């Protein structure tokens, strides 16, 4: 079992906790198989706000990925394709059960000093 902490913008992290965003898109993914993601909501939140199980990873061209995931993408088409501009391959973590941390946790609770640019293994 492998856990990672992902830095996610608040507009998207809140949608994951609400269950309206069921895919987390990435240009690169972890080399290890990820079972769970801890959600670090970036500024202004700057807290670990919850965790989510990973059901699977989807790989394809940006167009293929959008076609498969659009309904629960939690992002508009324009932002999606802007994010993957110039990339031939796109990835999505298909998200499962969500747990909200109340109260939210600090990075230091996980012995992490600074927020990762993308992700960090736990």
PDB file of C-alpha atoms in Angstrom:
ATOM      1  CA  UNK A   1       0.000   0.000   0.000  1.00  0.00           C
ATOM      2  CA  UNK A   2       1.368   3.396  -0.984  1.00  0.00           C
ATOM      3  CA  UNK A   3       0.181   6.813   0.146  1.00  0.00           C
ATOM      4  CA  UNK A   4       1.103  10.142  -1.356  1.00  0.00           C
ATOM      5  CA  UNK A   5       0.394  13.709  -0.370  1.00  0.00           C
ATOM      6  CA  UNK A   6      -0.759  15.779  -3.355  1.00  0.00           C
ATOM      7  CA  UNK A   7      -0.825  19.559  -3.577  1.00  0.00           C
ATOM      8  CA  UNK A   8      -4.221  20.551  -4.990  1.00  0.00           C
ATOM      9  CA  UNK A   9      -5.718  24.013  -5.508  1.00  0.00           C
ATOM     10  CA  UNK A  10      -8.621  24.805  -3.120  1.00  0.00           C
ATOM     11  CA  UNK A  11     -11.151  25.117  -5.959  1.00  0.00           C
ATOM     12  CA  UNK A  12     -10.489  21.453  -6.804  1.00  0.00           C
ATOM     13  CA  UNK A  13      -9.748  20.020  -3.354  1.00  0.00           C
ATOM     14  CA  UNK A  14     -13.144  21.183  -2.075  1.00  0.00           C
ATOM     15  CA  UNK A  15     -14.872  19.479  -5.024  1.00  0.00           C
ATOM     16  CA  UNK A  16     -13.075  16.223  -4.201  1.00  0.00           C
ATOM     17  CA  UNK A  17     -14.342  16.360  -0.606  1.00  0.00           C
ATOM     18  CA  UNK A  18     -17.867  17.161  -1.859  1.00  0.00           C
ATOM     19  CA  UNK A  19     -17.753  14.181  -4.235  1.00  0.00           C
ATOM     20  CA  UNK A  20     -18.325  16.238  -7.386  1.00  0.00           C
ATOM     21  CA  UNK A  21     -14.753  15.765  -8.668  1.00  0.00           C
ATOM     22  CA  UNK A  22     -13.967  12.075  -9.049  1.00  0.00           C
ATOM     23  CA  UNK A  23     -10.751  12.392 -11.064  1.00  0.00           C
ATOM     24  CA  UNK A  24      -7.482  14.091 -10.213  1.00  0.00           C
ATOM     25  CA  UNK A  25      -5.496  14.932 -13.336  1.00  0.00           C
ATOM     26  CA  UNK A  26      -1.732  14.821 -13.565  1.00  0.00           C
ATOM     27  CA  UNK A  27       0.894  15.242 -16.264  1.00  0.00           C
ATOM     28  CA  UNK A  28       3.064  12.724 -14.393  1.00  0.00           C
ATOM     29  CA  UNK A  29       2.104  10.158 -11.783  1.00  0.00           C
ATOM     30  CA  UNK A  30       3.939   8.363  -9.016  1.00  0.00           C
ATOM     31  CA  UNK A  31       6.051   5.401 -10.101  1.00  0.00           C
ATOM     32  CA  UNK A  32       4.615   3.275  -7.279  1.00  0.00           C
ATOM     33  CA  UNK A  33       1.007   2.101  -7.260  1.00  0.00           C
ATOM     34  CA  UNK A  34      -0.922   4.617  -5.165  1.00  0.00           C
ATOM     35  CA  UNK A  35      -3.767   3.387  -2.945  1.00  0.00           C
ATOM     36  CA  UNK A  36      -4.515   6.606  -1.077  1.00  0.00           C
ATOM     37  CA  UNK A  37      -3.989  10.332  -1.552  1.00  0.00           C
ATOM     38  CA  UNK A  38      -3.766  12.848   1.270  1.00  0.00           C
ATOM     39  CA  UNK A  39      -5.139  16.147  -0.006  1.00  0.00           C
ATOM     40  CA  UNK A  40      -3.007  19.206   0.707  1.00  0.00           C
ATOM     41  CA  UNK A  41      -5.126  22.224  -0.175  1.00  0.00           C
ATOM     42  CA  UNK A  42      -2.758  24.968  -1.331  1.00  0.00           C
ATOM     43  CA  UNK A  43      -2.920  28.687  -0.431  1.00  0.00           C
ATOM     44  CA  UNK A  44      -4.862  30.234   1.114  1.00  0.00           C
ATOM     45  CA  UNK A  45      -5.845  27.005   2.992  1.00  0.00           C
ATOM     46  CA  UNK A  46      -2.360  25.472   3.313  1.00  0.00           C
ATOM     47  CA  UNK A  47      -3.670  22.432   5.229  1.00  0.00           C
ATOM     48  CA  UNK A  48      -4.115  18.694   4.752  1.00  0.00           C
ATOM     49  CA  UNK A  49      -7.900  18.648   4.522  1.00  0.00           C
ATOM     50  CA  UNK A  50      -8.655  14.992   3.880  1.00  0.00           C
ATOM     51  CA  UNK A  51      -7.816  11.751   2.174  1.00  0.00           C
ATOM     52  CA  UNK A  52      -9.230   9.817  -0.745  1.00  0.00           C
ATOM     53  CA  UNK A  53      -8.838   6.219  -1.900  1.00  0.00           C
ATOM     54  CA  UNK A  54      -7.535   5.646  -5.423  1.00  0.00           C
ATOM     55  CA  UNK A  55      -9.610   3.131  -7.385  1.00  0.00           C
ATOM     56  CA  UNK A  56      -7.436   3.120 -10.510  1.00  0.00           C
ATOM     57  CA  UNK A  57      -5.248   5.182 -12.826  1.00  0.00           C
ATOM     58  CA  UNK A  58      -6.365   6.118 -16.323  1.00  0.00           C
ATOM     59  CA  UNK A  59      -3.828   6.891 -19.044  1.00  0.00           C
ATOM     60  CA  UNK A  60      -4.408   8.219 -22.536  1.00  0.00           C
ATOM     61  CA  UNK A  61      -4.184  11.219 -24.758  1.00  0.00           C
ATOM     62  CA  UNK A  62      -5.744  14.349 -23.278  1.00  0.00           C
ATOM     63  CA  UNK A  63      -8.704  13.961 -25.681  1.00  0.00           C
ATOM     64  CA  UNK A  64      -9.247  10.309 -24.687  1.00  0.00           C
ATOM     65  CA  UNK A  65      -9.009  11.154 -21.008  1.00  0.00           C
ATOM     66  CA  UNK A  66     -11.497  14.013 -21.306  1.00  0.00           C
ATOM     67  CA  UNK A  67     -13.968  11.792 -23.151  1.00  0.00           C
ATOM     68  CA  UNK A  68     -13.806   9.163 -20.374  1.00  0.00           C
ATOM     69  CA  UNK A  69     -13.866  11.522 -17.378  1.00  0.00           C
ATOM     70  CA  UNK A  70     -15.672  14.723 -18.381  1.00  0.00           C
ATOM     71  CA  UNK A  71     -18.841  14.092 -16.346  1.00  0.00           C
ATOM     72  CA  UNK A  72     -17.031  14.053 -12.984  1.00  0.00           C
ATOM     73  CA  UNK A  73     -13.958  16.070 -13.963  1.00  0.00           C
ATOM     74  CA  UNK A  74     -14.682  19.011 -11.650  1.00  0.00           C
ATOM     75  CA  UNK A  75     -12.963  21.251 -14.207  1.00  0.00           C
ATOM     76  CA  UNK A  76     -14.067  23.022 -17.365  1.00  0.00           C
ATOM     77  CA  UNK A  77     -12.933  21.782 -20.775  1.00  0.00           C
ATOM     78  CA  UNK A  78     -10.844  24.901 -21.416  1.00  0.00           C
ATOM     79  CA  UNK A  79      -8.807  24.551 -18.199  1.00  0.00           C
ATOM     80  CA  UNK A  80      -8.388  20.812 -18.754  1.00  0.00           C
ATOM     81  CA  UNK A  81      -6.885  21.198 -22.221  1.00  0.00           C
ATOM     82  CA  UNK A  82      -4.817  24.189 -21.139  1.00  0.00           C
ATOM     83  CA  UNK A  83      -3.305  22.065 -18.344  1.00  0.00           C
ATOM     84  CA  UNK A  84      -2.334  19.300 -20.790  1.00  0.00           C
ATOM     85  CA  UNK A  85      -1.266  21.605 -23.635  1.00  0.00           C
ATOM     86  CA  UNK A  86       1.711  20.151 -25.497  1.00  0.00           C
ATOM     87  CA  UNK A  87       1.397  16.766 -23.762  1.00  0.00           C
ATOM     88  CA  UNK A  88       0.775  13.561 -25.689  1.00  0.00           C
ATOM     89  CA  UNK A  89      -0.031  11.547 -22.572  1.00  0.00           C
ATOM     90  CA  UNK A  90      -2.354  12.466 -19.719  1.00  0.00           C
ATOM     91  CA  UNK A  91      -3.148  10.678 -16.455  1.00  0.00           C
ATOM     92  CA  UNK A  92      -6.048  10.673 -14.015  1.00  0.00           C
ATOM     93  CA  UNK A  93      -6.379   9.104 -10.601  1.00  0.00           C
ATOM     94  CA  UNK A  94      -9.926   7.715 -10.368  1.00  0.00           C
ATOM     95  CA  UNK A  95     -10.980   8.660  -6.847  1.00  0.00           C
ATOM     96  CA  UNK A  96     -13.041   6.579  -4.434  1.00  0.00           C
ATOM     97  CA  UNK A  97     -14.034   6.945  -0.781  1.00  0.00           C
ATOM     98  CA  UNK A  98     -13.277  10.325   0.745  1.00  0.00           C
ATOM     99  CA  UNK A  99     -12.522  11.223   4.364  1.00  0.00           C
ATOM    100  CA  UNK A 100     -12.571  14.841   5.554  1.00  0.00           C
ATOM    101  CA  UNK A 101     -10.164  15.799   8.337  1.00  0.00           C
ATOM    102  CA  UNK A 102     -11.857  17.909  10.984  1.00  0.00           C
ATOM    103  CA  UNK A 103      -9.887  19.825  12.011  1.00  0.00           C
ATOM    104  CA  UNK A 104      -7.557  20.001   9.005  1.00  0.00           C
ATOM    105  CA  UNK A 105      -3.986  18.874   9.645  1.00  0.00           C
ATOM    106  CA  UNK A 106      -0.628  20.566   9.213  1.00  0.00           C
ATOM    107  CA  UNK A 107       2.190  19.334   6.989  1.00  0.00           C
ATOM    108  CA  UNK A 108       4.340  19.034  10.105  1.00  0.00           C
ATOM    109  CA  UNK A 109       1.958  16.304  11.349  1.00  0.00           C
ATOM    110  CA  UNK A 110       3.517  14.193   8.570  1.00  0.00           C
ATOM    111  CA  UNK A 111       7.092  15.407   9.125  1.00  0.00           C
ATOM    112  CA  UNK A 112       6.901  17.498   5.954  1.00  0.00           C
ATOM    113  CA  UNK A 113       8.427  20.977   6.140  1.00  0.00           C
ATOM    114  CA  UNK A 114       7.285  22.503   2.856  1.00  0.00           C
ATOM    115  CA  UNK A 115       4.463  21.753   0.454  1.00  0.00           C
ATOM    116  CA  UNK A 116       5.458  19.555  -2.476  1.00  0.00           C
ATOM    117  CA  UNK A 117       5.373  21.041  -5.973  1.00  0.00           C
ATOM    118  CA  UNK A 118       3.403  17.990  -7.084  1.00  0.00           C
ATOM    119  CA  UNK A 119       3.451  15.091  -4.605  1.00  0.00           C
ATOM    120  CA  UNK A 120       5.501  13.360  -1.922  1.00  0.00           C
ATOM    121  CA  UNK A 121       5.473   9.716  -0.819  1.00  0.00           C
ATOM    122  CA  UNK A 122       4.371   9.080   2.773  1.00  0.00           C
TER     123      UNK A 122
END
